[in-house]
Coordinates of N, CA and C in Angstrom, one line a residue:
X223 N 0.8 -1.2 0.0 CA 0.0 0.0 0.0 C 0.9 1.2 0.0
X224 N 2.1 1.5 0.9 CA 3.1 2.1 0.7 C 3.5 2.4 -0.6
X225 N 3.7 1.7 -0.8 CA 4.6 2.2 -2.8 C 3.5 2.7 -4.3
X226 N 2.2 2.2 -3.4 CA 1.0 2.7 -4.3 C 1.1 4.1 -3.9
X227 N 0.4 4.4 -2.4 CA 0.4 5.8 -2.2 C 1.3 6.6 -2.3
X228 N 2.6 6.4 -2.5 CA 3.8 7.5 -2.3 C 3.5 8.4 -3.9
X229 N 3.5 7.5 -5.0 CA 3.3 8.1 -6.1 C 1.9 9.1 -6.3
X230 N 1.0 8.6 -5.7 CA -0.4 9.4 -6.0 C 0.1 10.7 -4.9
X231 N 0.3 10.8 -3.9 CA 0.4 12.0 -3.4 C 1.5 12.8 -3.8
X232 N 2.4 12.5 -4.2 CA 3.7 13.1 -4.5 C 3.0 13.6 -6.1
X233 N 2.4 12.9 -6.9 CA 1.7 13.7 -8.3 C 0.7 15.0 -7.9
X234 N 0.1 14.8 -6.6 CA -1.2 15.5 -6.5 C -0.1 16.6 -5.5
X235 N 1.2 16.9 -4.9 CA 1.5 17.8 -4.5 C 2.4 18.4 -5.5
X236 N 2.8 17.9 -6.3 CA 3.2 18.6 -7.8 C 2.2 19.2 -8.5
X237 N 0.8 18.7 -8.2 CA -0.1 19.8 -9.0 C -0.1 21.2 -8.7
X238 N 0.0 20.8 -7.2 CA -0.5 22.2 -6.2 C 0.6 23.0 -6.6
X239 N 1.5 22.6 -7.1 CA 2.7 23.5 -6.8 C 2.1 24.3 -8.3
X240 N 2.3 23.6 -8.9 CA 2.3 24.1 -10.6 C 1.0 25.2 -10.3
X241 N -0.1 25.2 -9.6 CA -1.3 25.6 -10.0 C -1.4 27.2 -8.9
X242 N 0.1 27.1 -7.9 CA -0.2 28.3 -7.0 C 0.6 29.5 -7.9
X243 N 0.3 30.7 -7.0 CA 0.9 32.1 -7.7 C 0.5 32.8 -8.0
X244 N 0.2 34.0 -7.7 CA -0.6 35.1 -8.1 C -0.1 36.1 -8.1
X245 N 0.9 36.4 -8.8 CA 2.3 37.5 -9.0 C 2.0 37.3 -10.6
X246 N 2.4 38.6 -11.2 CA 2.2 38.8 -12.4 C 2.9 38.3 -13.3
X247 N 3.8 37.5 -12.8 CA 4.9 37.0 -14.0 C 4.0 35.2 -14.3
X248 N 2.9 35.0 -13.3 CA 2.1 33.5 -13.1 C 1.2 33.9 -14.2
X249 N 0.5 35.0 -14.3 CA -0.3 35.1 -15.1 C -0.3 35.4 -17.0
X250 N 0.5 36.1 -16.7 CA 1.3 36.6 -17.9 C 2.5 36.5 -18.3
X251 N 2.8 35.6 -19.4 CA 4.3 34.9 -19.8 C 5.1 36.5 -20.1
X252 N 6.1 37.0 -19.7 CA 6.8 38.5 -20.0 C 8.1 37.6 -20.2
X253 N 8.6 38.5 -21.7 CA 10.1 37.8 -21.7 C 11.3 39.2 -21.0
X254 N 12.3 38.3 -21.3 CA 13.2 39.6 -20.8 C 13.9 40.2 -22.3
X255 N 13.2 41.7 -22.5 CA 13.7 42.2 -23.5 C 15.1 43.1 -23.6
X256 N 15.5 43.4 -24.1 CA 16.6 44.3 -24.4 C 16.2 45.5 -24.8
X257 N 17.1 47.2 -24.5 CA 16.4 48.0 -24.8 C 16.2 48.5 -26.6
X258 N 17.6 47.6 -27.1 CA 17.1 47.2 -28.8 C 16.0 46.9 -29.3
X259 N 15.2 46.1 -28.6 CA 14.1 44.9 -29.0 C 12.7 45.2 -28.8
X260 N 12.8 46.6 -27.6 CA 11.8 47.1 -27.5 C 11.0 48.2 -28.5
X261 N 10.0 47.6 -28.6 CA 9.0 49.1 -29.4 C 7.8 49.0 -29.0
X262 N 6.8 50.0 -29.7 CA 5.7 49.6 -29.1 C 4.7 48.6 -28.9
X263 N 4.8 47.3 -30.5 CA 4.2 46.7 -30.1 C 4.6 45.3 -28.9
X264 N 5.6 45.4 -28.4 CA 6.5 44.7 -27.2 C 5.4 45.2 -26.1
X265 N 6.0 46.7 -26.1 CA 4.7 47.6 -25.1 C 3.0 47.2 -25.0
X266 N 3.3 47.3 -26.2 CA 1.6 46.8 -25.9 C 1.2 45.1 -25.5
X267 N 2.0 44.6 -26.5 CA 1.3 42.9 -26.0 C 1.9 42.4 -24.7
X268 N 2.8 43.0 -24.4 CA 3.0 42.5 -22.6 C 3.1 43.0 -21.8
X269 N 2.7 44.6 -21.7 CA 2.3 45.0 -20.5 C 0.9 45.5 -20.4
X270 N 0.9 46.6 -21.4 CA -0.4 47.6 -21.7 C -1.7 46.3 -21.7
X271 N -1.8 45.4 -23.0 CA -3.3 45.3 -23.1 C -3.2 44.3 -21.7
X272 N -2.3 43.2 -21.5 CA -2.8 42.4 -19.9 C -3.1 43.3 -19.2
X273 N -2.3 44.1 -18.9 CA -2.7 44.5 -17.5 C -3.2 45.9 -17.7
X274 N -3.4 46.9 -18.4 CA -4.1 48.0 -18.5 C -5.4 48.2 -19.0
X275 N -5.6 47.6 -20.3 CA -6.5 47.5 -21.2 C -7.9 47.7 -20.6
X276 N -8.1 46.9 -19.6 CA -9.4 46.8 -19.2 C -10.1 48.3 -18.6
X277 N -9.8 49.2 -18.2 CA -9.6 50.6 -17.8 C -9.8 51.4 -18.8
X278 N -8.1 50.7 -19.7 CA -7.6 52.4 -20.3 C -8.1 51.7 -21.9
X279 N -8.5 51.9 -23.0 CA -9.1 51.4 -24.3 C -8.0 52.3 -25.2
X280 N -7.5 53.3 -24.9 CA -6.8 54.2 -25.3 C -4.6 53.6 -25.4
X281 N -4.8 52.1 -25.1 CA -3.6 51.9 -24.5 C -2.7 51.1 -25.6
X282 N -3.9 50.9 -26.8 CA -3.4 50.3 -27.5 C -3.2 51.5 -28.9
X283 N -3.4 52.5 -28.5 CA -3.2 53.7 -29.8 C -1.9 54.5 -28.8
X284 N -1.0 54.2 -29.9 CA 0.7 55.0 -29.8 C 0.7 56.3 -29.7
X285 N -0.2 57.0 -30.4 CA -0.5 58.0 -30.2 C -1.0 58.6 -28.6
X286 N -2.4 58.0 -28.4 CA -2.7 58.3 -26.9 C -1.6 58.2 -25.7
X287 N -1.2 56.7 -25.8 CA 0.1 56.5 -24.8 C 1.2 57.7 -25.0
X288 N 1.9 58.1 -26.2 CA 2.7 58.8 -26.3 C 2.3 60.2 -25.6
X289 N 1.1 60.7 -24.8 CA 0.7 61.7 -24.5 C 0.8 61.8 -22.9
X290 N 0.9 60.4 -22.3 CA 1.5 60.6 -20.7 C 2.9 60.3 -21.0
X291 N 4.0 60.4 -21.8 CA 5.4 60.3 -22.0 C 6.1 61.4 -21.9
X292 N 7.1 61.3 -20.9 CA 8.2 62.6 -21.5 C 9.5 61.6 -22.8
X293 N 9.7 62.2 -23.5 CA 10.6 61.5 -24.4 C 12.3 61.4 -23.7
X294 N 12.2 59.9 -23.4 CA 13.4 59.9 -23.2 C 14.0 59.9 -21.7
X295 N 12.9 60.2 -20.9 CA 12.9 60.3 -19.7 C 11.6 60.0 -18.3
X296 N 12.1 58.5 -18.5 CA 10.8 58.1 -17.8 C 10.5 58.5 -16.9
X297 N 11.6 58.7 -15.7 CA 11.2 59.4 -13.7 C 9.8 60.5 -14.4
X298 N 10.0 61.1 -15.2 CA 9.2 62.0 -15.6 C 8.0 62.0 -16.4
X299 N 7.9 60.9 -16.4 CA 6.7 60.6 -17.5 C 5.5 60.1 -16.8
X300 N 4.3 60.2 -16.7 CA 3.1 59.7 -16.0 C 2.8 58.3 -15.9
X301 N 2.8 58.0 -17.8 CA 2.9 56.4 -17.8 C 4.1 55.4 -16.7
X302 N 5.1 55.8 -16.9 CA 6.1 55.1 -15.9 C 6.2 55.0 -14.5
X303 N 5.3 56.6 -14.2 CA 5.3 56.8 -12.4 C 4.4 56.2 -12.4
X304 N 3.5 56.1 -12.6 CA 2.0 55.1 -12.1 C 2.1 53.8 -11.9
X305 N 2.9 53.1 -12.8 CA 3.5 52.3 -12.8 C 4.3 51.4 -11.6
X306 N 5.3 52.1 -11.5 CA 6.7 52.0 -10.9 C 6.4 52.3 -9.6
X307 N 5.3 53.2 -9.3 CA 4.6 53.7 -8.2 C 3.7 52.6 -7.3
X308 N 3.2 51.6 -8.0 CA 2.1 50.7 -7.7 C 0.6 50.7 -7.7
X309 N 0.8 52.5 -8.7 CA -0.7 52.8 -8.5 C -1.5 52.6 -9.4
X310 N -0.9 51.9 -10.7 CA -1.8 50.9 -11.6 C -0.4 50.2 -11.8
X311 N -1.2 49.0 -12.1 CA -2.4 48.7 -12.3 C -3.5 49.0 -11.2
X312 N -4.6 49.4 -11.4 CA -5.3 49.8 -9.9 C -6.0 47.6 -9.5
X313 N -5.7 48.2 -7.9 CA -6.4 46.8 -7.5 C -5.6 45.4 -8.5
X314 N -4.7 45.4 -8.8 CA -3.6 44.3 -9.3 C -2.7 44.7 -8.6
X315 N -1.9 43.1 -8.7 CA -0.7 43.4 -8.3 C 0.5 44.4 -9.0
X316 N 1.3 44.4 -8.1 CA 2.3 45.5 -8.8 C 3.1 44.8 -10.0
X317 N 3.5 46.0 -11.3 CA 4.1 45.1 -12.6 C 5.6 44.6 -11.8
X318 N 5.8 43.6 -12.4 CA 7.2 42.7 -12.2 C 8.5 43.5 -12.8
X319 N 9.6 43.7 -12.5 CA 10.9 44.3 -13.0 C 10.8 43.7 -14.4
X320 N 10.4 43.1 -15.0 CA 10.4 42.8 -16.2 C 9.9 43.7 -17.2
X321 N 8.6 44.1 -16.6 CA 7.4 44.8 -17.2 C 7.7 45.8 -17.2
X322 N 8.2 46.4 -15.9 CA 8.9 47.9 -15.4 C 9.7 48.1 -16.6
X323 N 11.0 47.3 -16.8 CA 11.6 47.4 -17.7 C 11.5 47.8 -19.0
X324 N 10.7 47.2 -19.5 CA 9.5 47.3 -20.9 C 9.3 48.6 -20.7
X325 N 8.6 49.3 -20.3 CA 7.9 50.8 -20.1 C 9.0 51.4 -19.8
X326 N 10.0 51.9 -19.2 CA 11.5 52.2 -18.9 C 11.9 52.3 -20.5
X327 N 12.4 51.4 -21.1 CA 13.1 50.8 -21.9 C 12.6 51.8 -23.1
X328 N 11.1 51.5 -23.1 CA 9.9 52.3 -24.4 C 10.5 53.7 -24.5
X329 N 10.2 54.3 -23.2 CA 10.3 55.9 -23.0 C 11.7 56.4 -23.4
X330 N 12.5 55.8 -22.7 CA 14.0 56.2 -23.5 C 14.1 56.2 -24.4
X331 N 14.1 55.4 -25.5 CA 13.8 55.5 -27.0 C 13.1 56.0 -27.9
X332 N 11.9 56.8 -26.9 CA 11.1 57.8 -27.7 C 11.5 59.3 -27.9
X333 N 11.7 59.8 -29.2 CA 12.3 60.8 -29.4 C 11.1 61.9 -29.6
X334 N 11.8 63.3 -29.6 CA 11.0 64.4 -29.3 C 9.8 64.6 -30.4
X335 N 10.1 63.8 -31.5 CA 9.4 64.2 -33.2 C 8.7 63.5 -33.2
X336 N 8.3 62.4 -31.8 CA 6.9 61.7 -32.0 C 6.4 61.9 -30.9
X337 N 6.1 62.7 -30.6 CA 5.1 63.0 -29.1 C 4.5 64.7 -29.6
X338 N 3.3 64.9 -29.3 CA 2.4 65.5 -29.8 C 2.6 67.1 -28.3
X339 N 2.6 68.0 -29.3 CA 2.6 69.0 -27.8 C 1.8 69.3 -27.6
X340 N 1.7 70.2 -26.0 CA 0.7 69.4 -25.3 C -0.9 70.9 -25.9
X341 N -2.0 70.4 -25.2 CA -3.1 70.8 -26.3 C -3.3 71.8 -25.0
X342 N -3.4 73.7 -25.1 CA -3.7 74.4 -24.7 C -5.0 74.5 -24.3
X343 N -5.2 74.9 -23.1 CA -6.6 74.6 -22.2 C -7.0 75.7 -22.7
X344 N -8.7 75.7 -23.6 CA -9.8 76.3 -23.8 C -11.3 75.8 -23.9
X345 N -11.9 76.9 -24.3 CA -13.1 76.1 -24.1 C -13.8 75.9 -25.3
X346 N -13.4 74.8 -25.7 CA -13.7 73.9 -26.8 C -13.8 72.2 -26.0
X347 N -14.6 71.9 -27.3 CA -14.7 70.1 -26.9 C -13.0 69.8 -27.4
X348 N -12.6 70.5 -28.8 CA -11.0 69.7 -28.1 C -9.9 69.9 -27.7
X349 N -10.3 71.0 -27.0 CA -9.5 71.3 -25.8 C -9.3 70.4 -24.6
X350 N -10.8 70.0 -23.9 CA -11.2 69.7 -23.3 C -11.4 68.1 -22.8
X351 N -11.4 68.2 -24.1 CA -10.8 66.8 -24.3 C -10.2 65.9 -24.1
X352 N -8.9 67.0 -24.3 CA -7.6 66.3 -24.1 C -7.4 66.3 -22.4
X353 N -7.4 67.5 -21.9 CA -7.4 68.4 -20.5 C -8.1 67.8 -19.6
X354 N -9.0 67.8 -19.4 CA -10.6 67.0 -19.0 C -10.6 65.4 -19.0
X355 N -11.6 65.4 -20.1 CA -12.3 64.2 -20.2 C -11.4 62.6 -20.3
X356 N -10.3 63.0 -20.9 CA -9.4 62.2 -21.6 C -8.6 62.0 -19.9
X357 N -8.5 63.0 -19.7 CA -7.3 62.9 -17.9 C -8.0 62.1 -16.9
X358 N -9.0 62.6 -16.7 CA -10.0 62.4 -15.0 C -11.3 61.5 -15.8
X359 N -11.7 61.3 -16.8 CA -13.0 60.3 -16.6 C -13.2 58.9 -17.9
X360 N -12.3 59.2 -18.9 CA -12.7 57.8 -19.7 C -12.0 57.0 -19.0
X361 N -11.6 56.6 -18.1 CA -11.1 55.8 -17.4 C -11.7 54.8 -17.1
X362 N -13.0 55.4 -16.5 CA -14.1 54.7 -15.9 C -15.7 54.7 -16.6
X363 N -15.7 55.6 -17.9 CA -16.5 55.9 -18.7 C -15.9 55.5 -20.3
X364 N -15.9 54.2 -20.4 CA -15.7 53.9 -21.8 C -16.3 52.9 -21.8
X365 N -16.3 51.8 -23.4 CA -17.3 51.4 -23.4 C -16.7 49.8 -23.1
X366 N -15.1 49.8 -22.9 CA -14.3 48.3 -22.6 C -15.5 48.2 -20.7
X367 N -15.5 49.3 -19.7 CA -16.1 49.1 -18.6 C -17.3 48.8 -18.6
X368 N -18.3 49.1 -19.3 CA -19.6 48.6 -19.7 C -20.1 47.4 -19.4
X369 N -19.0 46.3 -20.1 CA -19.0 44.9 -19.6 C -19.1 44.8 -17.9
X370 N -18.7 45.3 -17.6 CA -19.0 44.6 -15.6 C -19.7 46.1 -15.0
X371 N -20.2 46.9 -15.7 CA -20.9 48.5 -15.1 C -22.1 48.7 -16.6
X372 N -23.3 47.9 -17.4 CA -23.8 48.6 -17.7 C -24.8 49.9 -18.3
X373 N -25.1 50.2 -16.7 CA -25.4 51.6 -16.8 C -24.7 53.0 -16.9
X374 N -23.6 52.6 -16.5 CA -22.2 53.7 -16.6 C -22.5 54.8 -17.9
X375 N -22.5 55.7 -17.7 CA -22.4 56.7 -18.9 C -21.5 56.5 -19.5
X376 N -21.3 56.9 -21.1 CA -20.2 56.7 -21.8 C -19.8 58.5 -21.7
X377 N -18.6 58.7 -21.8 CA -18.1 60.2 -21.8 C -17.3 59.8 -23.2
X378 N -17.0 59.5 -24.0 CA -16.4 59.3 -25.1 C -16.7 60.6 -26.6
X379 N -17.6 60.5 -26.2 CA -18.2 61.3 -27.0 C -18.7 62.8 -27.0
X380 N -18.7 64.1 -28.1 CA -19.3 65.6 -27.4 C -20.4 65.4 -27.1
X381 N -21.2 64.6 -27.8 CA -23.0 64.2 -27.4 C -23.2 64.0 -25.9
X382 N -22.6 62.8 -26.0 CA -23.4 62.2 -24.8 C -22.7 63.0 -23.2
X383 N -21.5 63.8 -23.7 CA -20.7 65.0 -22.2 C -22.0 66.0 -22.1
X384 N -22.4 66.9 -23.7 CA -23.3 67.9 -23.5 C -24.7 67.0 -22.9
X385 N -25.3 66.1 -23.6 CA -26.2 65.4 -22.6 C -26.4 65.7 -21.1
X386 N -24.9 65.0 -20.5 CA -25.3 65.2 -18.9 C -24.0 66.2 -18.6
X387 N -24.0 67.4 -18.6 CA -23.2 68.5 -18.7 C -23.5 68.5 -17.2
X388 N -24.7 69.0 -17.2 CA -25.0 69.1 -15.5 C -24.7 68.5 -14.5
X389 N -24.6 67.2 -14.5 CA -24.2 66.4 -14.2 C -23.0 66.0 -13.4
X390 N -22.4 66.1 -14.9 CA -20.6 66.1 -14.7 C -20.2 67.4 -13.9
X391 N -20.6 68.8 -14.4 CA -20.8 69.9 -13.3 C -20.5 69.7 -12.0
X392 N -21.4 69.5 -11.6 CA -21.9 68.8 -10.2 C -20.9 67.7 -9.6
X393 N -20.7 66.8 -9.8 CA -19.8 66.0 -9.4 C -18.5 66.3 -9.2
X394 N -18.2 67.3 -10.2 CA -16.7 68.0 -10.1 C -16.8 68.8 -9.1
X395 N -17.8 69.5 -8.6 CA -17.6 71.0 -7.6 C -18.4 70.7 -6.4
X396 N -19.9 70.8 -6.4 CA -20.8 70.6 -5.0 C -20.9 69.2 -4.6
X397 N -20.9 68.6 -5.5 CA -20.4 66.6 -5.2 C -19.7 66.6 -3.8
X398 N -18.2 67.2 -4.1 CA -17.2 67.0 -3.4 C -17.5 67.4 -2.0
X399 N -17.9 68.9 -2.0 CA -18.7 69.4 -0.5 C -20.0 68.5 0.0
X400 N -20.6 67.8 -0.4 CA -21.6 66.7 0.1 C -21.2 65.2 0.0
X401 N -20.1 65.0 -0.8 CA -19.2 63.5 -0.9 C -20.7 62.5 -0.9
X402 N -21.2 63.3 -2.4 CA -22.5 63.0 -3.1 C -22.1 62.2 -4.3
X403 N -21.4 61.3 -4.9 CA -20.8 60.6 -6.0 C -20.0 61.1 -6.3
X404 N -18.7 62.2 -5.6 CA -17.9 62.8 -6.5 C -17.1 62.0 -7.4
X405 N -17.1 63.4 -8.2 CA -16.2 62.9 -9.5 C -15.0 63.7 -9.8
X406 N -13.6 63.2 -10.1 CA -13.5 61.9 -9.8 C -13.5 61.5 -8.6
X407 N -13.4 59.6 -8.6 CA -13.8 59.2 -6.9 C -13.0 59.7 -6.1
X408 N -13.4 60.2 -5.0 CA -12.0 60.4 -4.0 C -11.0 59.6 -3.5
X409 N -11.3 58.0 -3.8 CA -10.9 57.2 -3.0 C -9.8 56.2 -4.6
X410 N -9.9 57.7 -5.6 CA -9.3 57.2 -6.7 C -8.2 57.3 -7.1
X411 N -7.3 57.0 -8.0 CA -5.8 57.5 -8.0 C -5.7 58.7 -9.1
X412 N -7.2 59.5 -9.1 CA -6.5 60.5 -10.3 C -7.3 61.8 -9.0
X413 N -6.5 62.7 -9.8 CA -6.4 63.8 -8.9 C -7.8 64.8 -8.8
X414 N -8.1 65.3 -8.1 CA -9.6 66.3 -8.6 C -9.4 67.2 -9.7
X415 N -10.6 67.6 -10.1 CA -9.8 68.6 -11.4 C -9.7 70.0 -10.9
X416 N -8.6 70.5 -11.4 CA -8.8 72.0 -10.9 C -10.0 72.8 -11.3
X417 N -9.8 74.3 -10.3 CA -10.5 75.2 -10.5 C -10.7 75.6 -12.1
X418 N -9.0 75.9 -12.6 CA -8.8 76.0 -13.7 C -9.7 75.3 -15.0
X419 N -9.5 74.0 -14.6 CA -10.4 73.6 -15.7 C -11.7 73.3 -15.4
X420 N -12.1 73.6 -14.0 CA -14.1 73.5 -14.6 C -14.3 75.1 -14.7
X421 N -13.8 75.8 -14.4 CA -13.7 77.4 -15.0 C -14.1 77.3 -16.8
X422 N -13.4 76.5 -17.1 CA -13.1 76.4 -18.1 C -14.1 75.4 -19.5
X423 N -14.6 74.8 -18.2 CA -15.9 73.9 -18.2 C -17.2 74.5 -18.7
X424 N -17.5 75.3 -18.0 CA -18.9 76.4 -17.7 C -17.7 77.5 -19.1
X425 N -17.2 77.4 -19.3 CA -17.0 79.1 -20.4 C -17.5 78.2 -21.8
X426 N -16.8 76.5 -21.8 CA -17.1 75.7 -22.6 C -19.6 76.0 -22.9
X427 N -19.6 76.0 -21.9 CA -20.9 75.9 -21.7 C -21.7 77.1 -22.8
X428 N -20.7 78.4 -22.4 CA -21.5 79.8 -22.5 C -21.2 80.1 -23.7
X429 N -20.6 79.2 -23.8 CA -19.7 79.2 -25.7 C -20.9 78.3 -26.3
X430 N -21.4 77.5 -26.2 CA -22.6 77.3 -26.9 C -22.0 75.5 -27.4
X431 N -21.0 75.1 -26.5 CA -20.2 74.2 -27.0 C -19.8 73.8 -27.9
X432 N -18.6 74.8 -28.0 CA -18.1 74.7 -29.6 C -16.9 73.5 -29.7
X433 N -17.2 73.2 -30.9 CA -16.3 72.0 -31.1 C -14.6 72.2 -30.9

């Protein structure tokens, strides 16, 4: 009976082994790249769409990413500190030095003639856009979130923002003094929006919301 059971248990604690781990390198195969090797789509298939995508929809356009970048210098770049920081992935584990690497590696190699400068705050939808809507709410208002939220408003669009204008209003300014659904969440990793830009919000308004 001995020599039967040594083998069955010794298979069935090999399973366990193979089947534990909940660190990001268990979930997602990441190789170790070189900073030669890296480009964007490296960036995207092993870090961005696993572990961001679900959030950000914007992660797989080079363009959008290239807009939290400083070229060349990650400590400084938004994409890398959020990162590197542990503050996204939100509610995942932190990325693995591997991953780190990857986004490190990206940013240094991005030169000044592909990063877009940055879009002066007015009051226009694309202004606002960029400033606003694009910073503090498709995060949580696009339509990848829909799947597990619904009824979630979509903010993607100038339609459906002038729709609930009021709304959004409200959540940005008297929300926060009654901690009435504010927007964004308080309890979230993006920052409130300034004065500056819901100033800039309501002039958007009085302007008749021009494109």
């Amino acid at each position: 009976m001995k020599k039967i059971i040594f083998p069955i248990l010794l298979i069935a604690t090999t399973a366990c082994k193979i089947e534990t781990g909940t660190d990001e390198s268990s979930r997602y195969k990441v190789f170790n790249y070189s900073m030669e090797q890296v480009n964007f789509n490296v960036l995207r298939d092993n870090v961005l769409k696993p572990q961001c995508m679900q959030c950000h929809s914007w992660v797989t356009n080079e363009v959008e990413v290239l807009k939290r970048v400083v070229p060349g210098d990650p400590e400084k770049s938004d994409l890398y500190k959020m990162v590197y920081s542990g503050q996204m992935p939100a509610s995942a584990p932190r990325l693995t030095d591997q991953s780190l690497n990857i986004v490190k590696f990206y940013i240094q190699k991005v030169s000044g003639s592909q990063t877009q400068k940055p879009v002066p705050l007015e009051p226009t939808y694309s202004s606002l856009k960029v400033n606003l809507f694009e910073k503090s709410c498709i995060r949580c208002h696009n339509p990848d979130v829909l799947v597990k939220h619904p009824k979630r408003p979509l903010f993607t669009t100038k339609e459906a923002i002038v729709e609930r204008y009021d709304d959004i209003l409200y959540s940005m300014t008297d929300a926060w003094i009654t901690n009435d659904n504010e927007m964004p969440p308080a309890d979230s990793n993006i920052p409130r929006v300034s004065d500056e830009v819901v100033n800039m919000l309501k002039k958007w308004k009085d302007s008749g919301f021009v494109d």
